[in-house]
XYZ file of C-alpha atoms in Angstrom:
288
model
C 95.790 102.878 84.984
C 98.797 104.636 87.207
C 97.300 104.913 90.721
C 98.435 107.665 92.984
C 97.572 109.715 96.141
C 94.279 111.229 94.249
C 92.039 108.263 92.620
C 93.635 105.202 94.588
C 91.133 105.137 97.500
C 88.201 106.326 95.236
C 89.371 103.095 92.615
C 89.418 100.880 95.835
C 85.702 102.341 96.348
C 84.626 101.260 93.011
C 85.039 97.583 93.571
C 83.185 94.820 94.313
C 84.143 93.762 97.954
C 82.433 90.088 97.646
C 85.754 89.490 94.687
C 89.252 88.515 95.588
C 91.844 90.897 94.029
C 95.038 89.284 93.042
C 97.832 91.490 93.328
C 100.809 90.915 91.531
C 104.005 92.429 93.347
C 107.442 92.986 92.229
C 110.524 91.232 93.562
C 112.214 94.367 94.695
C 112.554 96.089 98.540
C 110.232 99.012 97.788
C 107.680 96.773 96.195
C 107.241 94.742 99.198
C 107.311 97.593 101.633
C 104.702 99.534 99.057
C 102.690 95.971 99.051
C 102.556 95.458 103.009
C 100.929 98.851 103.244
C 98.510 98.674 100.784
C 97.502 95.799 102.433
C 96.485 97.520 105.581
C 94.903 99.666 103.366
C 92.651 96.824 102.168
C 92.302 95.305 105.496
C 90.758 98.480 106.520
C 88.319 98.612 103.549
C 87.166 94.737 104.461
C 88.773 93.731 100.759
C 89.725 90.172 100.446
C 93.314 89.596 98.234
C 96.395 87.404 97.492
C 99.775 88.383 96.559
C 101.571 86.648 93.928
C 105.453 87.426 93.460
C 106.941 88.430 90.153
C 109.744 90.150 88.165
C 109.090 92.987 86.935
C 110.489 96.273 85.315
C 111.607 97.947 88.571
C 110.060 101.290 88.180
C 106.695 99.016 89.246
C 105.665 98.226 92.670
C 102.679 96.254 92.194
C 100.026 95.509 89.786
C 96.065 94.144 90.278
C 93.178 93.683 87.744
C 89.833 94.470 88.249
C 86.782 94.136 85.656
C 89.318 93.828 82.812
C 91.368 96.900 83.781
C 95.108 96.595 84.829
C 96.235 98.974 87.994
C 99.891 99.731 88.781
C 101.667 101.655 91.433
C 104.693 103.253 90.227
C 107.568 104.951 91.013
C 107.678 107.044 87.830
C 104.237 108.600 88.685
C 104.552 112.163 90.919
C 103.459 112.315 94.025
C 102.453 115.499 95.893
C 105.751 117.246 95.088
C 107.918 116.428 93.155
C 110.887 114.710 94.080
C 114.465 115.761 93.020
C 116.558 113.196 94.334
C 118.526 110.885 92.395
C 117.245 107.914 93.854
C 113.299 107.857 93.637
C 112.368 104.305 94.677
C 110.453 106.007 97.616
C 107.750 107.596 95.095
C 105.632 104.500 95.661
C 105.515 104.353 99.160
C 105.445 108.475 99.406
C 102.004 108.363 97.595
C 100.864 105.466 99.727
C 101.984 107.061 102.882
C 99.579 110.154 101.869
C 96.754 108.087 101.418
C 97.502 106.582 104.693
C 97.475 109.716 106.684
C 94.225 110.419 104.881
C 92.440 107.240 106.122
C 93.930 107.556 109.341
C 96.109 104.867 109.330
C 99.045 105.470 110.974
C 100.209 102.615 112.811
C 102.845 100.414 113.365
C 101.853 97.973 110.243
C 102.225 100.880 108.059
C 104.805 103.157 109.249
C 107.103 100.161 109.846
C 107.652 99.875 105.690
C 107.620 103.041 105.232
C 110.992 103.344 108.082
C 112.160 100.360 106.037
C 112.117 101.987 102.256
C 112.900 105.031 103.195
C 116.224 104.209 105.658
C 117.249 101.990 103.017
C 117.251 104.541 99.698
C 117.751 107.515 101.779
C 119.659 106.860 104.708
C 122.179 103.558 103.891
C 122.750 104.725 100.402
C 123.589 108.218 100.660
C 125.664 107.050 103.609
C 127.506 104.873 100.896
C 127.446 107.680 98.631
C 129.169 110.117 101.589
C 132.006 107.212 101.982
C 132.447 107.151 98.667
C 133.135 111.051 98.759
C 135.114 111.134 101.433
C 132.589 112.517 104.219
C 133.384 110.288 106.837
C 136.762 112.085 107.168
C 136.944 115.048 109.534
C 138.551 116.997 106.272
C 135.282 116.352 104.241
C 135.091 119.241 101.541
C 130.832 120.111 102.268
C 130.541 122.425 99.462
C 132.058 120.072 97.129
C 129.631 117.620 97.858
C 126.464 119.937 97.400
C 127.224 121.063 94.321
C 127.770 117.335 93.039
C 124.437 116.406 94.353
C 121.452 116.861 91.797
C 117.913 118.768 93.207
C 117.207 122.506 95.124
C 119.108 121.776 98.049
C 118.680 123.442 101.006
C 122.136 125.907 101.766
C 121.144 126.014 105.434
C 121.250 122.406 105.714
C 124.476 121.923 105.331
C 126.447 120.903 108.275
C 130.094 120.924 109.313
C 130.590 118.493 112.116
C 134.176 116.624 112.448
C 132.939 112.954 112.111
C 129.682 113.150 109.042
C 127.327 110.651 110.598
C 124.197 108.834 108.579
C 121.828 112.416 109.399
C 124.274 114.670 108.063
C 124.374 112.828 105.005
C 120.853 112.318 104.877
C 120.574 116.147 105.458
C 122.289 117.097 102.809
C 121.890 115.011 99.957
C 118.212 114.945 100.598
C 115.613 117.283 98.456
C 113.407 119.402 100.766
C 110.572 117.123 100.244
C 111.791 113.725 101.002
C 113.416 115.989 104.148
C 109.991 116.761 104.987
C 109.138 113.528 104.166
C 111.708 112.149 106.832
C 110.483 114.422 109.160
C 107.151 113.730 109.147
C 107.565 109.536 109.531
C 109.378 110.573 112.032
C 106.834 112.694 114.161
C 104.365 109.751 113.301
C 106.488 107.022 114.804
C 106.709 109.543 118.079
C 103.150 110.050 118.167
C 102.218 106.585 118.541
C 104.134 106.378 121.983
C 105.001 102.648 121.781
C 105.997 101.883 125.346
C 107.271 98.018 125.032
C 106.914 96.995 121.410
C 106.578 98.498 118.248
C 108.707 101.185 116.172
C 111.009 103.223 117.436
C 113.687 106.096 116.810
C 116.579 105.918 118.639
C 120.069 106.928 118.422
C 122.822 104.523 117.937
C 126.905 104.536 117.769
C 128.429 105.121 114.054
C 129.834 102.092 114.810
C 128.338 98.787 113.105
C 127.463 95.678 115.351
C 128.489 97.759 118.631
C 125.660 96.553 120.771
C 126.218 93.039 119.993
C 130.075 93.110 120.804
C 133.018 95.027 122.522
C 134.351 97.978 121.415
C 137.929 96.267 120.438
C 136.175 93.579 118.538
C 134.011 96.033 116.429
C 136.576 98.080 115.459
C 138.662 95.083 114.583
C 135.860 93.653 112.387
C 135.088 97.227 110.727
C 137.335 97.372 107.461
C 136.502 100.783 106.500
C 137.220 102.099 109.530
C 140.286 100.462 109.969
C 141.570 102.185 106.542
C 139.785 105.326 107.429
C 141.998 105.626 110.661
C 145.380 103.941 109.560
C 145.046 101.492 111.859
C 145.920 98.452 109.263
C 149.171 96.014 110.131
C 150.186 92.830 108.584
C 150.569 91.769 112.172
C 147.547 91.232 114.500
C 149.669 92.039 117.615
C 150.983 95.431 115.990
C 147.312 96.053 114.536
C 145.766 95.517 118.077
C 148.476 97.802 119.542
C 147.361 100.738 117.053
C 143.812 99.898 118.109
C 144.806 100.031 121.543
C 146.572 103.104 121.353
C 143.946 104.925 119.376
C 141.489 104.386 122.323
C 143.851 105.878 124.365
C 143.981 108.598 123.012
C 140.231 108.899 123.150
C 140.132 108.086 126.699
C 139.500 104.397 126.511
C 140.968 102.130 128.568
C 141.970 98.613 127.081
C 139.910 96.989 130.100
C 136.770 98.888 129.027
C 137.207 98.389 125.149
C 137.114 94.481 125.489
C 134.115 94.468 127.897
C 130.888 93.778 126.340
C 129.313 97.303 125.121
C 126.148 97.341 127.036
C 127.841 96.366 129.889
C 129.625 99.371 130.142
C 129.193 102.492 132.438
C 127.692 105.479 130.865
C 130.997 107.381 130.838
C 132.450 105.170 128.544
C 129.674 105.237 126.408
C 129.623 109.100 126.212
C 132.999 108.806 125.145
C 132.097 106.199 122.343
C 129.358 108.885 120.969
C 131.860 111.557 121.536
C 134.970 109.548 119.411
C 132.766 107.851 116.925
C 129.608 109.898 116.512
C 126.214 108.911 116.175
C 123.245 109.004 114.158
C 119.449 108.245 114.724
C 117.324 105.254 113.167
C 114.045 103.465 113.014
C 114.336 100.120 114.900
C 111.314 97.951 115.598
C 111.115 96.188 119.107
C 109.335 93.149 119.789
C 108.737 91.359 122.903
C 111.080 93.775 125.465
């Protein structure tokens, strides 16, 4: 039996509570995401379980017996609407995150793997998709892109900025119900009001590794960006010269670009989100 957001809590209402339900889950991103929730979900319900690890065909998240009968979560099952994206390893967590919000159990156990499957198959891999159009250029052809991309897509969404970032990508090669989707995990995560710990959304640098480096070095490190900007040389000195003059041009001094990034003033950084971009993500904080 396929469960989804209509008979999975009444299933879970059928069994006996006094047995131990031994859930079999996938080896597989989504699968442990989708397994972490629904184990809040059985937390919540007093059920007593143990997970068990396996390989499976990938369309399955997890699987449990009960009384004879086997029950699977899915990705091939639809949830509320149907989604038209080409990647729909989110359809197990989608129809878990309903019955969430129906149990009222929005928290940071559950919307934490839900900000985890869904930045990873919507967010990082249309990003790779948008690099491997050419989007991160500022001469990125929009249109082109739209019609390429499979699913009613929203015309209105589409954005023309000079550096694409992760949300423009995510904007348009999203169908309007994973957007909504977004939208709403979002607008969860910002109603719990974590003040110290917990999840967050935040905006960070297009960069990668920027908080955890200097400028120089980060843009030294980042390949693609290198070859994006034509800053390549067989020769570190003329390389870091290129670099150097790049920044320049951006109005970066050398000084400021080998400083440690969070160490610098917030002009500086203004001018990093101005040259570079930015995009907004789900990051979990613990212990600040």
């Amino acid at each position: 039996m396929f469960l989804d957001h209509k008979n999975l809590r009444k299933t879970l209402q059928s069994f006996d509570k006094t047995k131990v339900l031994n859930l079999v889950c996938n080896r597989n991103l989504h699968s442990v995401c989708s397994i972490f929730i629904f184990t809040q979900i059985l937390k919540k319900e007093l059920f007593q379980y143990q997970i068990e690890f396996r390989n499976m065909e990938s369309s399955i998240n997890f699987c449990f017996e009960h009384n004879g009968e086997e029950f699977c979560l899915s990705n091939e099952q639809e949830p509320c609407m149907p989604c038209y994206c080409a990647q729909k390893n989110t359809v197990g967590v989608d129809i878990l995150y309903s019955v969430i919000k129906s149990m009222n159990i929005l928290k940071i156990e559950t919307l934490w793997p839900i900000a985890i499957c869904f930045s990873y198959y919507k967010v990082f891999a249309n990003q790779s998709i948008y690099s491997s159009f050419g989007v991160a250029c500022e001469s990125a052809n929009l249109e082109n892109i739209k019609n390429t991309l499979q699913g009613p897509l929203a015309k209105d969404r589409i954005i023309n900025s000079g550096l694409a970032d992760v949300n423009v990508a995510l904007k348009d090669s999203t169908c309007e119900k994973c957007w909504e989707m977004y939208n709403s995990i979002v607008f969860s995560i910002k109603v719990l009001n974590c003040r110290s710990d917990g999840v967050f959304f935040v905006k960070r640098n297009r960069l990668e590794f920027l908080l955890g480096s200097s400028l120089f070095q980060c843009i030294k490190s980042d390949l693609r960006f290198i070859h994006e900007k034509k800053l390549f040389h067989p020769k570190s000195a003329s390389s870091d010269r290129k670099i150097g003059e790049f920044l320049a041009k951006r109005g970066i001094s050398i000084s400021a670009a080998n400083e440690a990034y969070l160490g610098l003033d917030s002009q500086v950084k203004d001018l990093c989100a101005t040259s570079f971009g930015e995009y907004e993500k789900f990051v979990f904080k613990l212990g600040t």
